[in-house]
Amino acid sequence: FDFFMFTTTWAGTFCDHEFGRHCKHVMGLRNLTIHGLWPNYDSGKYPQFCDKRKFDPDKVSDLQDRLNAEWPDLLSKGGLWSHEFEKHGTCSASVLPTEHDYFGAALSLNERLDLTSALFRAGIQPSSTQAYPTKDIVKAVKSVIGDDVDPELNCADGNLQEIRVCFTKTFQARNCDS
């Protein structure tokens, strides 16, 4: 793979548009949460399910509290961490060889970026009634990733669903398109 795509999501939009009735609405959740850390190719494609390793929660037991807070499993049937590791984490092994490395890297990026705080500082908060110009969201994200890097915004029915920021294999911010 050529780079990582770090994806965060607004839980409300994610649940309303992506998974609907299969989603747990976490009351009071106002922060962006981690959706995933995905290896990608410059071609726009991405590897998936690269080996047969299965998610083992014991290997990340020391990260459990942070995972619950920053990467909550929004799916009512559970299994988000398992899905993310087996689909994407197994393909990250050349850079992040263990399950612990994979989840630890995502948590570190989340802490380093703190996109929720960047948005709040810009006056942008989750709302079903207030719309925000895309340029304001991009400006807030660029305040933490740098002006020379463009984030990707994924919206659903005019609502912000995800913010994606791409990184080199050494975790320097970069544009997602090569």
Coordinates of N, CA and C in Angstrom, one line a residue, residues 65-162:
D65 N -10.4 1.2 27.3 CA -11.1 2.4 27.8 C -11.1 3.5 26.7
R66 N -9.9 3.7 26.1 CA -9.7 4.6 25.0 C -10.5 4.2 23.8
L67 N -10.5 2.9 23.4 CA -11.3 2.5 22.3 C -12.8 2.7 22.5
N68 N -13.3 2.5 23.7 CA -14.7 2.7 24.0 C -15.0 4.2 23.9
A69 N -14.1 5.0 24.3 CA -14.4 6.5 24.2 C -14.2 7.1 22.9
E70 N -13.1 6.7 22.2 CA -12.7 7.4 20.9 C -13.1 6.6 19.7
W71 N -13.4 5.3 19.8 CA -13.7 4.5 18.7 C -14.9 3.6 19.1
P72 N -16.0 4.1 19.5 CA -17.1 3.3 20.0 C -17.7 2.5 18.9
D73 N -18.1 1.3 19.2 CA -18.8 0.4 18.3 C -20.2 0.8 18.1
L74 N -20.5 1.5 17.0 CA -21.8 2.1 16.8 C -22.8 1.1 16.2
L75 N -22.3 -0.1 15.9 CA -23.2 -1.1 15.3 C -23.9 -1.9 16.3
S76 N -25.2 -2.1 16.2 CA -26.0 -2.8 17.3 C -25.6 -4.2 17.4
K77 N -25.1 -4.8 16.4 CA -24.6 -6.2 16.5 C -23.2 -6.3 16.9
G78 N -22.5 -5.2 17.1 CA -21.1 -5.2 17.5 C -20.2 -5.6 16.4
G79 N -19.0 -5.7 16.7 CA -18.0 -6.2 15.7 C -17.3 -5.1 14.8
L80 N -17.4 -3.9 15.2 CA -16.7 -2.8 14.4 C -15.2 -3.0 14.4
W81 N -14.7 -3.2 15.7 CA -13.3 -3.3 15.8 C -12.8 -4.6 15.1
S82 N -13.5 -5.6 15.2 CA -13.1 -6.9 14.5 C -13.1 -6.7 13.0
H83 N -14.2 -6.0 12.5 CA -14.3 -5.8 11.1 C -13.1 -4.9 10.6
E84 N -12.9 -3.8 11.3 CA -11.8 -2.9 10.9 C -10.4 -3.5 10.9
F85 N -10.1 -4.3 12.0 CA -8.8 -5.0 12.0 C -8.7 -6.0 10.9
E86 N -9.7 -6.9 10.8 CA -9.6 -8.0 9.8 C -9.6 -7.5 8.4
K87 N -10.3 -6.4 8.1 CA -10.4 -5.9 6.7 C -9.2 -5.0 6.4
H88 N -8.8 -4.1 7.4 CA -7.8 -3.1 7.1 C -6.5 -3.3 7.9
G89 N -6.7 -3.7 9.2 CA -5.5 -3.8 10.0 C -4.5 -4.9 9.5
T90 N -5.1 -6.0 9.0 CA -4.3 -7.1 8.5 C -3.4 -6.6 7.3
C91 N -3.9 -5.6 6.6 CA -3.2 -5.1 5.4 C -2.2 -4.0 5.8
S92 N -2.1 -3.6 7.0 CA -1.2 -2.6 7.5 C 0.1 -3.2 8.1
A93 N 0.2 -4.5 8.1 CA 1.3 -5.2 8.8 C 2.7 -4.8 8.4
S94 N 2.9 -4.3 7.2 CA 4.3 -3.9 6.9 C 4.7 -2.7 7.7
V95 N 3.8 -1.9 8.2 CA 4.0 -0.7 9.0 C 3.6 -0.9 10.4
L96 N 2.5 -1.5 10.6 CA 1.9 -1.8 12.0 C 1.7 -3.3 12.1
P97 N 2.8 -4.0 12.6 CA 2.8 -5.4 12.5 C 1.8 -6.1 13.5
T98 N 1.4 -5.5 14.5 CA 0.5 -6.2 15.5 C -0.8 -5.5 15.6
E99 N -1.8 -6.2 16.1 CA -3.1 -5.6 16.4 C -3.0 -4.4 17.3
H100 N -2.2 -4.5 18.3 CA -2.0 -3.4 19.2 C -1.4 -2.2 18.5
D101 N -0.4 -2.4 17.6 CA 0.2 -1.3 16.9 C -0.9 -0.6 16.0
Y102 N -1.8 -1.4 15.4 CA -2.8 -0.9 14.5 C -3.8 0.0 15.3
F103 N -4.3 -0.5 16.4 CA -5.3 0.3 17.1 C -4.6 1.5 17.9
G104 N -3.4 1.2 18.3 CA -2.6 2.3 19.0 C -2.3 3.5 18.0
A105 N -2.0 3.1 16.8 CA -1.7 4.2 15.8 C -3.0 5.0 15.5
A106 N -4.1 4.4 15.4 CA -5.3 5.1 15.2 C -5.7 6.0 16.3
L107 N -5.5 5.5 17.6 CA -5.8 6.3 18.7 C -4.8 7.5 18.8
S108 N -3.5 7.3 18.5 CA -2.5 8.3 18.5 C -2.9 9.4 17.5
L109 N -3.3 9.0 16.3 CA -3.7 10.0 15.3 C -4.9 10.8 15.8
N110 N -5.8 10.2 16.4 CA -7.0 10.8 16.9 C -6.6 11.9 17.9
E111 N -5.7 11.5 18.8 CA -5.3 12.4 19.9 C -4.5 13.6 19.2
R112 N -3.6 13.3 18.3 CA -2.8 14.3 17.7 C -3.6 15.3 16.9
L113 N -4.6 14.8 16.2 CA -5.4 15.7 15.4 C -6.5 16.5 16.2
D114 N -7.2 15.8 17.1 CA -8.3 16.3 17.9 C -9.2 17.2 17.0
L115 N -9.7 16.6 16.0 CA -10.5 17.3 15.0 C -11.8 17.9 15.7
T116 N -12.3 17.2 16.7 CA -13.5 17.8 17.3 C -13.2 19.1 17.9
S117 N -12.1 19.2 18.6 CA -11.7 20.5 19.2 C -11.5 21.6 18.1
A118 N -10.9 21.2 17.0 CA -10.6 22.1 15.9 C -11.9 22.7 15.4
L119 N -12.9 21.8 15.2 CA -14.2 22.2 14.7 C -14.9 23.1 15.8
F120 N -14.9 22.7 17.0 CA -15.5 23.5 18.1 C -14.9 24.9 18.1
R121 N -13.6 25.0 18.0 CA -12.9 26.3 18.1 C -13.4 27.2 16.9
A122 N -13.8 26.6 15.8 CA -14.3 27.3 14.6 C -15.8 27.5 14.7
G123 N -16.4 27.2 15.9 CA -17.8 27.3 16.0 C -18.7 26.3 15.3
I124 N -18.1 25.2 15.0 CA -18.8 24.1 14.3 C -19.1 23.0 15.2
Q125 N -20.4 22.7 15.4 CA -20.8 21.6 16.3 C -21.9 20.8 15.7
P126 N -22.0 19.6 16.1 CA -23.1 18.7 15.5 C -24.5 19.4 15.7
S127 N -25.2 19.4 14.6 CA -26.5 20.1 14.7 C -27.4 19.5 13.6
S128 N -28.7 19.3 13.9 CA -29.6 18.9 12.9 C -30.3 20.2 12.3
T129 N -30.0 21.4 12.8 CA -30.7 22.6 12.3 C -29.7 23.6 11.7
Q130 N -28.5 23.6 12.1 CA -27.5 24.5 11.7 C -26.6 23.9 10.6
A131 N -26.5 24.6 9.5 CA -25.6 24.2 8.4 C -24.4 25.0 8.4
Y132 N -23.3 24.4 8.0 CA -22.0 25.1 8.0 C -21.4 25.1 6.6
P133 N -20.8 26.1 6.1 CA -20.1 26.1 4.8 C -19.0 25.1 4.8
T134 N -18.9 24.4 3.7 CA -17.8 23.4 3.6 C -16.4 24.0 3.8
K135 N -16.3 25.3 3.3 CA -15.0 25.9 3.4 C -14.6 26.2 4.9
D136 N -15.6 26.4 5.7 CA -15.3 26.6 7.2 C -14.9 25.3 7.8
I137 N -15.5 24.2 7.4 CA -15.1 22.9 8.0 C -13.6 22.6 7.5
V138 N -13.4 22.8 6.2 CA -12.0 22.5 5.7 C -11.0 23.4 6.4
K139 N -11.3 24.7 6.6 CA -10.4 25.6 7.2 C -10.1 25.1 8.7
A140 N -11.1 24.6 9.4 CA -10.9 24.2 10.7 C -10.0 22.9 10.8
V141 N -10.2 22.0 9.8 CA -9.4 20.8 9.8 C -7.9 21.2 9.4
K142 N -7.8 22.1 8.4 CA -6.4 22.5 8.0 C -5.7 23.2 9.1
S143 N -6.4 23.7 10.1 CA -5.7 24.4 11.2 C -4.9 23.4 12.0
V144 N -5.2 22.1 11.9 CA -4.4 21.1 12.6 C -3.6 20.2 11.7
I145 N -3.9 20.1 10.4 CA -3.1 19.2 9.5 C -2.2 20.0 8.6
G146 N -2.4 21.3 8.5 CA -1.6 22.2 7.7 C -2.3 22.6 6.4
D147 N -2.0 23.8 6.0 CA -2.7 24.4 4.8 C -2.4 23.7 3.5
D148 N -1.3 23.0 3.5 CA -0.9 22.4 2.2 C -1.5 21.0 2.0
V149 N -2.3 20.5 3.0 CA -2.9 19.2 2.9 C -4.5 19.4 2.9
D150 N -5.1 18.7 1.9 CA -6.6 18.8 1.8 C -7.2 17.6 2.4
P151 N -8.1 17.8 3.4 CA -8.9 16.7 3.9 C -10.0 16.3 2.9
E152 N -10.6 15.2 3.1 CA -11.7 14.8 2.3 C -12.9 14.8 3.2
L153 N -14.0 15.4 2.8 CA -15.3 15.4 3.5 C -16.2 14.5 2.8
N154 N -16.9 13.6 3.6 CA -17.9 12.8 3.1 C -19.3 13.2 3.7
C155 N -20.2 13.6 2.9 CA -21.5 14.1 3.4 C -22.6 13.2 2.9
A156 N -23.7 13.2 3.7 CA -24.9 12.4 3.3 C -26.1 13.4 3.5
D157 N -26.8 13.6 2.4 CA -28.0 14.5 2.4 C -27.7 15.8 3.0
G158 N -26.5 16.3 2.7 CA -26.1 17.7 3.2 C -25.5 17.7 4.6
N159 N -25.4 16.6 5.2 CA -24.9 16.5 6.6 C -23.5 15.9 6.6
L160 N -22.6 16.5 7.3 CA -21.2 15.9 7.4 C -21.3 14.6 8.1
Q161 N -20.7 13.6 7.4 CA -20.7 12.2 7.9 C -19.3 11.8 8.3
E162 N -18.3 12.1 7.5 CA -16.9 11.7 7.8 C -15.9 12.8 7.4

